[in-house]
PDB file of C-alpha atoms in Angstrom:
ATOM      1  CA  UNK A   1    -142.545  31.674 159.728  1.00 56.00           C
ATOM      2  CA  UNK A   2    -143.363  31.353 156.104  1.00 69.00           C
ATOM      3  CA  UNK A   3    -145.986  29.695 153.926  1.00 88.00           C
ATOM      4  CA  UNK A   4    -145.456  29.265 150.228  1.00 94.00           C
ATOM      5  CA  UNK A   5    -148.273  27.447 148.489  1.00 95.00           C
ATOM      6  CA  UNK A   6    -148.693  26.057 145.004  1.00 97.00           C
ATOM      7  CA  UNK A   7    -151.180  23.673 143.430  1.00 97.00           C
ATOM      8  CA  UNK A   8    -149.944  20.113 143.754  1.00 95.00           C
ATOM      9  CA  UNK A   9    -150.595  18.938 140.226  1.00 96.00           C
ATOM     10  CA  UNK A  10    -151.718  20.369 136.910  1.00 97.00           C
ATOM     11  CA  UNK A  11    -152.399  18.819 133.539  1.00 97.00           C
ATOM     12  CA  UNK A  12    -152.371  20.584 130.190  1.00 97.00           C
ATOM     13  CA  UNK A  13    -152.304  19.777 126.507  1.00 97.00           C
ATOM     14  CA  UNK A  14    -149.353  20.168 124.179  1.00 97.00           C
ATOM     15  CA  UNK A  15    -149.444  23.591 122.507  1.00 97.00           C
ATOM     16  CA  UNK A  16    -151.637  25.121 125.194  1.00 97.00           C
ATOM     17  CA  UNK A  17    -150.923  27.787 127.819  1.00 97.00           C
ATOM     18  CA  UNK A  18    -150.758  27.016 131.527  1.00 98.00           C
ATOM     19  CA  UNK A  19    -150.490  29.307 134.537  1.00 98.00           C
ATOM     20  CA  UNK A  20    -148.963  28.023 137.772  1.00 98.00           C
ATOM     21  CA  UNK A  21    -149.741  30.122 140.828  1.00 98.00           C
ATOM     22  CA  UNK A  22    -147.695  30.689 143.938  1.00 98.00           C
ATOM     23  CA  UNK A  23    -148.901  32.503 147.045  1.00 97.00           C
ATOM     24  CA  UNK A  24    -146.613  33.360 149.889  1.00 96.00           C
ATOM     25  CA  UNK A  25    -146.628  34.792 153.378  1.00 93.00           C
ATOM     26  CA  UNK A  26    -143.167  35.589 154.580  1.00 88.00           C
ATOM     27  CA  UNK A  27    -141.261  38.247 156.431  1.00 86.00           C
ATOM     28  CA  UNK A  28    -138.246  39.928 154.913  1.00 88.00           C
ATOM     29  CA  UNK A  29    -139.276  39.291 151.305  1.00 90.00           C
ATOM     30  CA  UNK A  30    -136.408  39.997 148.939  1.00 87.00           C
ATOM     31  CA  UNK A  31    -137.405  38.443 145.632  1.00 91.00           C
ATOM     32  CA  UNK A  32    -138.972  35.354 144.110  1.00 94.00           C
ATOM     33  CA  UNK A  33    -137.564  32.701 141.781  1.00 94.00           C
ATOM     34  CA  UNK A  34    -139.138  30.054 139.618  1.00 96.00           C
ATOM     35  CA  UNK A  35    -137.284  26.798 139.019  1.00 96.00           C
ATOM     36  CA  UNK A  36    -138.003  23.760 136.868  1.00 96.00           C
ATOM     37  CA  UNK A  37    -137.093  20.326 138.141  1.00 95.00           C
ATOM     38  CA  UNK A  38    -137.242  17.050 136.264  1.00 95.00           C
ATOM     39  CA  UNK A  39    -137.468  13.900 138.360  1.00 90.00           C
ATOM     40  CA  UNK A  40    -134.148  12.935 139.900  1.00 88.00           C
ATOM     41  CA  UNK A  41    -132.382  16.053 138.707  1.00 91.00           C
ATOM     42  CA  UNK A  42    -131.346  19.371 140.206  1.00 92.00           C
ATOM     43  CA  UNK A  43    -133.615  22.385 139.735  1.00 93.00           C
ATOM     44  CA  UNK A  44    -132.832  24.734 136.878  1.00 92.00           C
ATOM     45  CA  UNK A  45    -133.427  28.478 136.956  1.00 91.00           C
ATOM     46  CA  UNK A  46    -136.343  29.918 135.008  1.00 94.00           C
ATOM     47  CA  UNK A  47    -136.993  33.434 136.250  1.00 93.00           C
ATOM     48  CA  UNK A  48    -136.520  36.016 138.982  1.00 92.00           C
ATOM     49  CA  UNK A  49    -138.886  38.778 140.107  1.00 93.00           C
ATOM     50  CA  UNK A  50    -138.140  41.377 142.735  1.00 91.00           C
ATOM     51  CA  UNK A  51    -140.378  44.213 141.539  1.00 93.00           C
ATOM     52  CA  UNK A  52    -144.066  44.056 140.720  1.00 96.00           C
ATOM     53  CA  UNK A  53    -144.925  43.199 137.178  1.00 96.00           C
ATOM     54  CA  UNK A  54    -144.295  40.733 134.425  1.00 96.00           C
ATOM     55  CA  UNK A  55    -140.945  39.338 133.328  1.00 93.00           C
ATOM     56  CA  UNK A  56    -140.945  37.631 129.958  1.00 93.00           C
ATOM     57  CA  UNK A  57    -138.361  35.169 128.729  1.00 89.00           C
ATOM     58  CA  UNK A  58    -139.256  33.284 125.589  1.00 93.00           C
ATOM     59  CA  UNK A  59    -142.090  30.819 126.248  1.00 96.00           C
ATOM     60  CA  UNK A  60    -141.932  31.516 129.973  1.00 96.00           C
ATOM     61  CA  UNK A  61    -143.206  34.576 131.822  1.00 97.00           C
ATOM     62  CA  UNK A  62    -143.398  35.281 135.525  1.00 97.00           C
ATOM     63  CA  UNK A  63    -145.506  37.815 137.354  1.00 98.00           C
ATOM     64  CA  UNK A  64    -145.201  39.231 140.843  1.00 97.00           C
ATOM     65  CA  UNK A  65    -147.499  41.244 143.081  1.00 97.00           C
ATOM     66  CA  UNK A  66    -145.761  41.972 146.366  1.00 96.00           C
ATOM     67  CA  UNK A  67    -148.816  43.598 147.941  1.00 95.00           C
ATOM     68  CA  UNK A  68    -150.846  40.456 147.329  1.00 96.00           C
ATOM     69  CA  UNK A  69    -148.072  37.970 148.079  1.00 96.00           C
ATOM     70  CA  UNK A  70    -148.720  36.364 144.724  1.00 97.00           C
ATOM     71  CA  UNK A  71    -146.764  35.205 141.726  1.00 98.00           C
ATOM     72  CA  UNK A  72    -147.474  33.085 138.703  1.00 98.00           C
ATOM     73  CA  UNK A  73    -145.461  31.334 136.047  1.00 98.00           C
ATOM     74  CA  UNK A  74    -146.963  31.307 132.589  1.00 98.00           C
ATOM     75  CA  UNK A  75    -145.876  28.673 130.102  1.00 97.00           C
ATOM     76  CA  UNK A  76    -146.893  29.133 126.474  1.00 97.00           C
ATOM     77  CA  UNK A  77    -146.842  26.728 123.549  1.00 97.00           C
ATOM     78  CA  UNK A  78    -146.452  23.795 125.872  1.00 97.00           C
ATOM     79  CA  UNK A  79    -144.167  20.980 124.813  1.00 97.00           C
ATOM     80  CA  UNK A  80    -143.944  17.439 126.118  1.00 97.00           C
ATOM     81  CA  UNK A  81    -140.539  18.223 127.620  1.00 96.00           C
ATOM     82  CA  UNK A  82    -142.207  20.814 129.862  1.00 97.00           C
ATOM     83  CA  UNK A  83    -143.588  17.961 131.957  1.00 97.00           C
ATOM     84  CA  UNK A  84    -141.755  18.564 135.216  1.00 97.00           C
ATOM     85  CA  UNK A  85    -142.135  20.032 138.674  1.00 97.00           C
ATOM     86  CA  UNK A  86    -142.174  23.807 138.978  1.00 97.00           C
ATOM     87  CA  UNK A  87    -140.991  25.361 142.196  1.00 96.00           C
ATOM     88  CA  UNK A  88    -141.327  28.908 143.357  1.00 96.00           C
ATOM     89  CA  UNK A  89    -138.777  30.060 145.892  1.00 95.00           C
ATOM     90  CA  UNK A  90    -138.813  33.160 148.049  1.00 94.00           C
ATOM     91  CA  UNK A  91    -135.707  34.913 149.288  1.00 90.00           C
ATOM     92  CA  UNK A  92    -136.168  35.707 152.939  1.00 89.00           C
ATOM     93  CA  UNK A  93    -133.775  38.279 154.329  1.00 85.00           C
ATOM     94  CA  UNK A  94    -133.348  38.741 158.072  1.00 82.00           C
ATOM     95  CA  UNK A  95    -130.758  40.859 159.876  1.00 79.00           C
ATOM     96  CA  UNK A  96    -128.344  40.836 156.959  1.00 76.00           C
ATOM     97  CA  UNK A  97    -128.613  37.113 156.315  1.00 81.00           C
ATOM     98  CA  UNK A  98    -130.773  35.498 153.716  1.00 84.00           C
ATOM     99  CA  UNK A  99    -132.139  32.149 152.731  1.00 89.00           C
ATOM    100  CA  UNK A 100    -134.151  30.658 149.914  1.00 91.00           C
ATOM    101  CA  UNK A 101    -137.402  28.972 150.893  1.00 93.00           C
ATOM    102  CA  UNK A 102    -139.120  26.764 148.343  1.00 95.00           C
ATOM    103  CA  UNK A 103    -142.815  26.368 147.803  1.00 94.00           C
ATOM    104  CA  UNK A 104    -144.674  23.091 147.815  1.00 91.00           C
ATOM    105  CA  UNK A 105    -144.028  22.565 144.098  1.00 95.00           C
ATOM    106  CA  UNK A 106    -146.391  21.881 141.205  1.00 97.00           C
ATOM    107  CA  UNK A 107    -146.122  18.737 139.074  1.00 96.00           C
ATOM    108  CA  UNK A 108    -147.124  19.569 135.519  1.00 98.00           C
ATOM    109  CA  UNK A 109    -148.111  16.867 133.067  1.00 97.00           C
ATOM    110  CA  UNK A 110    -148.256  17.805 129.412  1.00 97.00           C
ATOM    111  CA  UNK A 111    -150.416  15.497 127.337  1.00 96.00           C
ATOM    112  CA  UNK A 112    -150.209  14.948 123.602  1.00 94.00           C
TER     113      UNK A 112
ATOM    114  CA  UNK B   1    -123.664  30.111 135.132  1.00 64.00           C
ATOM    115  CA  UNK B   2    -121.725  28.839 138.097  1.00 70.00           C
ATOM    116  CA  UNK B   3    -120.648  25.221 138.342  1.00 86.00           C
ATOM    117  CA  UNK B   4    -121.388  23.285 141.506  1.00 92.00           C
ATOM    118  CA  UNK B   5    -120.197  19.727 141.898  1.00 94.00           C
ATOM    119  CA  UNK B   6    -121.774  17.385 144.407  1.00 96.00           C
ATOM    120  CA  UNK B   7    -120.439  13.958 145.299  1.00 96.00           C
ATOM    121  CA  UNK B   8    -121.433  11.173 145.560  1.00 96.00           C
ATOM    122  CA  UNK B   9    -124.416  11.130 143.214  1.00 95.00           C
ATOM    123  CA  UNK B  10    -125.874   8.178 145.013  1.00 95.00           C
ATOM    124  CA  UNK B  11    -124.953   6.113 148.008  1.00 96.00           C
ATOM    125  CA  UNK B  12    -126.346   3.052 149.713  1.00 96.00           C
ATOM    126  CA  UNK B  13    -125.349   2.381 153.284  1.00 95.00           C
ATOM    127  CA  UNK B  14    -126.289   0.228 156.215  1.00 96.00           C
ATOM    128  CA  UNK B  15    -128.300   1.571 159.104  1.00 96.00           C
ATOM    129  CA  UNK B  16    -126.066   3.064 161.786  1.00 96.00           C
ATOM    130  CA  UNK B  17    -123.252   4.141 159.502  1.00 96.00           C
ATOM    131  CA  UNK B  18    -122.290   7.713 158.599  1.00 97.00           C
ATOM    132  CA  UNK B  19    -122.264   9.184 155.125  1.00 97.00           C
ATOM    133  CA  UNK B  20    -120.447  12.296 153.954  1.00 97.00           C
ATOM    134  CA  UNK B  21    -121.633  14.356 151.000  1.00 97.00           C
ATOM    135  CA  UNK B  22    -119.378  16.974 149.436  1.00 97.00           C
ATOM    136  CA  UNK B  23    -120.420  20.134 147.646  1.00 95.00           C
ATOM    137  CA  UNK B  24    -117.810  22.045 145.691  1.00 94.00           C
ATOM    138  CA  UNK B  25    -118.049  25.394 144.006  1.00 90.00           C
ATOM    139  CA  UNK B  26    -115.749  25.014 141.017  1.00 90.00           C
ATOM    140  CA  UNK B  27    -115.503  28.485 139.545  1.00 83.00           C
ATOM    141  CA  UNK B  28    -116.191  31.008 142.273  1.00 79.00           C
ATOM    142  CA  UNK B  29    -115.831  31.516 145.980  1.00 82.00           C
ATOM    143  CA  UNK B  30    -118.946  30.770 147.977  1.00 83.00           C
ATOM    144  CA  UNK B  31    -119.231  32.213 151.453  1.00 82.00           C
ATOM    145  CA  UNK B  32    -122.704  30.760 151.759  1.00 87.00           C
ATOM    146  CA  UNK B  33    -124.038  27.370 150.739  1.00 91.00           C
ATOM    147  CA  UNK B  34    -127.475  25.905 151.384  1.00 94.00           C
ATOM    148  CA  UNK B  35    -128.323  22.273 152.029  1.00 97.00           C
ATOM    149  CA  UNK B  36    -131.748  20.961 151.066  1.00 97.00           C
ATOM    150  CA  UNK B  37    -133.489  17.624 151.440  1.00 97.00           C
ATOM    151  CA  UNK B  38    -136.172  16.394 149.087  1.00 95.00           C
ATOM    152  CA  UNK B  39    -138.439  13.415 149.662  1.00 93.00           C
ATOM    153  CA  UNK B  40    -140.203  11.784 146.689  1.00 89.00           C
ATOM    154  CA  UNK B  41    -142.845  13.979 145.086  1.00 86.00           C
ATOM    155  CA  UNK B  42    -142.160  16.758 147.545  1.00 90.00           C
ATOM    156  CA  UNK B  43    -140.439  20.098 147.314  1.00 91.00           C
ATOM    157  CA  UNK B  44    -137.027  21.123 148.581  1.00 95.00           C
ATOM    158  CA  UNK B  45    -136.838  21.594 152.328  1.00 95.00           C
ATOM    159  CA  UNK B  46    -134.067  23.840 153.592  1.00 95.00           C
ATOM    160  CA  UNK B  47    -132.007  22.009 156.193  1.00 96.00           C
ATOM    161  CA  UNK B  48    -129.283  24.496 156.975  1.00 95.00           C
ATOM    162  CA  UNK B  49    -127.255  27.425 155.766  1.00 92.00           C
ATOM    163  CA  UNK B  50    -123.555  26.723 155.649  1.00 90.00           C
ATOM    164  CA  UNK B  51    -121.294  29.699 156.325  1.00 86.00           C
ATOM    165  CA  UNK B  52    -117.593  29.639 155.526  1.00 84.00           C
ATOM    166  CA  UNK B  53    -115.498  29.801 158.656  1.00 83.00           C
ATOM    167  CA  UNK B  54    -118.407  29.735 161.095  1.00 85.00           C
ATOM    168  CA  UNK B  55    -121.109  27.439 162.370  1.00 89.00           C
ATOM    169  CA  UNK B  56    -123.966  26.455 160.140  1.00 92.00           C
ATOM    170  CA  UNK B  57    -127.434  27.818 160.793  1.00 92.00           C
ATOM    171  CA  UNK B  58    -129.948  25.006 161.055  1.00 95.00           C
ATOM    172  CA  UNK B  59    -133.648  25.226 160.307  1.00 94.00           C
ATOM    173  CA  UNK B  60    -136.152  24.379 162.975  1.00 93.00           C
ATOM    174  CA  UNK B  61    -136.585  20.646 163.387  1.00 93.00           C
ATOM    175  CA  UNK B  62    -133.223  19.711 161.840  1.00 95.00           C
ATOM    176  CA  UNK B  63    -130.904  17.967 164.282  1.00 94.00           C
ATOM    177  CA  UNK B  64    -127.498  19.614 164.140  1.00 93.00           C
ATOM    178  CA  UNK B  65    -125.816  16.641 165.801  1.00 95.00           C
ATOM    179  CA  UNK B  66    -127.196  14.289 163.200  1.00 96.00           C
ATOM    180  CA  UNK B  67    -126.538  16.407 160.139  1.00 97.00           C
ATOM    181  CA  UNK B  68    -123.040  17.775 160.562  1.00 96.00           C
ATOM    182  CA  UNK B  69    -122.085  20.595 158.243  1.00 94.00           C
ATOM    183  CA  UNK B  70    -118.567  21.824 157.695  1.00 91.00           C
ATOM    184  CA  UNK B  71    -117.692  24.766 155.455  1.00 89.00           C
ATOM    185  CA  UNK B  72    -113.954  24.962 155.918  1.00 82.00           C
ATOM    186  CA  UNK B  73    -113.112  26.747 152.697  1.00 88.00           C
ATOM    187  CA  UNK B  74    -114.740  29.069 150.196  1.00 86.00           C
ATOM    188  CA  UNK B  75    -115.162  26.236 147.715  1.00 90.00           C
ATOM    189  CA  UNK B  76    -116.184  23.255 149.829  1.00 92.00           C
ATOM    190  CA  UNK B  77    -119.008  22.402 152.177  1.00 93.00           C
ATOM    191  CA  UNK B  78    -119.705  18.931 153.492  1.00 95.00           C
ATOM    192  CA  UNK B  79    -122.816  17.358 154.971  1.00 97.00           C
ATOM    193  CA  UNK B  80    -122.365  14.264 157.107  1.00 97.00           C
ATOM    194  CA  UNK B  81    -125.402  12.199 157.966  1.00 97.00           C
ATOM    195  CA  UNK B  82    -124.403  10.481 161.193  1.00 97.00           C
ATOM    196  CA  UNK B  83    -125.830   7.155 162.339  1.00 96.00           C
ATOM    197  CA  UNK B  84    -128.077   7.025 159.324  1.00 96.00           C
ATOM    198  CA  UNK B  85    -131.439   5.287 159.513  1.00 96.00           C
ATOM    199  CA  UNK B  86    -133.906   4.302 156.787  1.00 96.00           C
ATOM    200  CA  UNK B  87    -135.986   7.427 157.407  1.00 95.00           C
ATOM    201  CA  UNK B  88    -132.935   9.500 156.391  1.00 96.00           C
ATOM    202  CA  UNK B  89    -133.185   8.079 152.884  1.00 96.00           C
ATOM    203  CA  UNK B  90    -133.735  11.074 150.658  1.00 96.00           C
ATOM    204  CA  UNK B  91    -132.344  13.276 147.911  1.00 96.00           C
ATOM    205  CA  UNK B  92    -129.881  15.750 149.379  1.00 97.00           C
ATOM    206  CA  UNK B  93    -128.920  18.727 147.278  1.00 97.00           C
ATOM    207  CA  UNK B  94    -126.630  21.650 147.902  1.00 96.00           C
ATOM    208  CA  UNK B  95    -126.838  25.073 146.373  1.00 94.00           C
ATOM    209  CA  UNK B  96    -124.518  27.994 146.196  1.00 89.00           C
ATOM    210  CA  UNK B  97    -125.020  31.700 146.321  1.00 77.00           C
ATOM    211  CA  UNK B  98    -122.032  33.460 144.799  1.00 71.00           C
ATOM    212  CA  UNK B  99    -120.201  36.337 146.387  1.00 53.00           C
ATOM    213  CA  UNK B 100    -120.390  37.885 149.810  1.00 47.00           C
ATOM    214  CA  UNK B 101    -123.285  37.473 152.172  1.00 48.00           C
ATOM    215  CA  UNK B 102    -126.148  39.727 151.261  1.00 50.00           C
ATOM    216  CA  UNK B 103    -126.139  38.638 147.646  1.00 52.00           C
ATOM    217  CA  UNK B 104    -129.606  37.563 146.606  1.00 59.00           C
ATOM    218  CA  UNK B 105    -129.191  36.386 143.077  1.00 73.00           C
ATOM    219  CA  UNK B 106    -129.699  33.075 141.414  1.00 80.00           C
ATOM    220  CA  UNK B 107    -129.002  29.883 143.303  1.00 86.00           C
ATOM    221  CA  UNK B 108    -126.787  27.350 141.580  1.00 89.00           C
ATOM    222  CA  UNK B 109    -127.426  23.718 142.455  1.00 93.00           C
ATOM    223  CA  UNK B 110    -125.256  20.676 142.704  1.00 94.00           C
ATOM    224  CA  UNK B 111    -126.386  17.498 140.974  1.00 94.00           C
ATOM    225  CA  UNK B 112    -127.819  16.090 144.188  1.00 95.00           C
ATOM    226  CA  UNK B 113    -127.036  12.967 146.186  1.00 97.00           C
ATOM    227  CA  UNK B 114    -129.529  10.181 146.574  1.00 96.00           C
ATOM    228  CA  UNK B 115    -129.060   8.410 149.894  1.00 97.00           C
ATOM    229  CA  UNK B 116    -130.600   5.016 150.556  1.00 97.00           C
ATOM    230  CA  UNK B 117    -130.221   3.581 154.036  1.00 97.00           C
ATOM    231  CA  UNK B 118    -130.902  -0.122 154.358  1.00 96.00           C
TER     232      UNK B 118
END
């Protein structure tokens, strides 16, 4: 089985920095994604980590530690439009097949 | 990025009827497609993996006879919710993984289909 946990909700102020954590326990780990999802819309890709370390992409960075089963998404210079749900997703590979399992999701509210 | 088209965007149906949702990969061949369900304020729950030319692989707890998946071509997968009931009301969304099986890159999502069963 697999467990992928995230905080349910977070609140932050415009212009601030926020870190959203994701912990996972899964067999056949083959990478981790972060997606952003606005209400009623499809998720959009933010980042992908397969090796340990930090991946930076503009205002967004994502970190992975495979030994600890831990990742975080760091959002800098928060904007109101960043209010959304953030989903981490783990690729689970088994016997040549693979699937993407999503975490519980974190609803982020950015306040003025 | 890849383009995935999902239809219909929303549907309202009466209890007991069946609803078909289509997922099309418009600019590449997709041997694998994934179907997810999302209830309000919850995350995406994987329902099944759709494999072109073979039977879908369903996740534990998902009734294969209720949620029929057909992946007859490399560009089209369909999900049919049979004998729908109000508890089936949800946001259904497909996603595509380009290329041959074993690829573990970015998932591309359809726009989603919101089903309301009265």
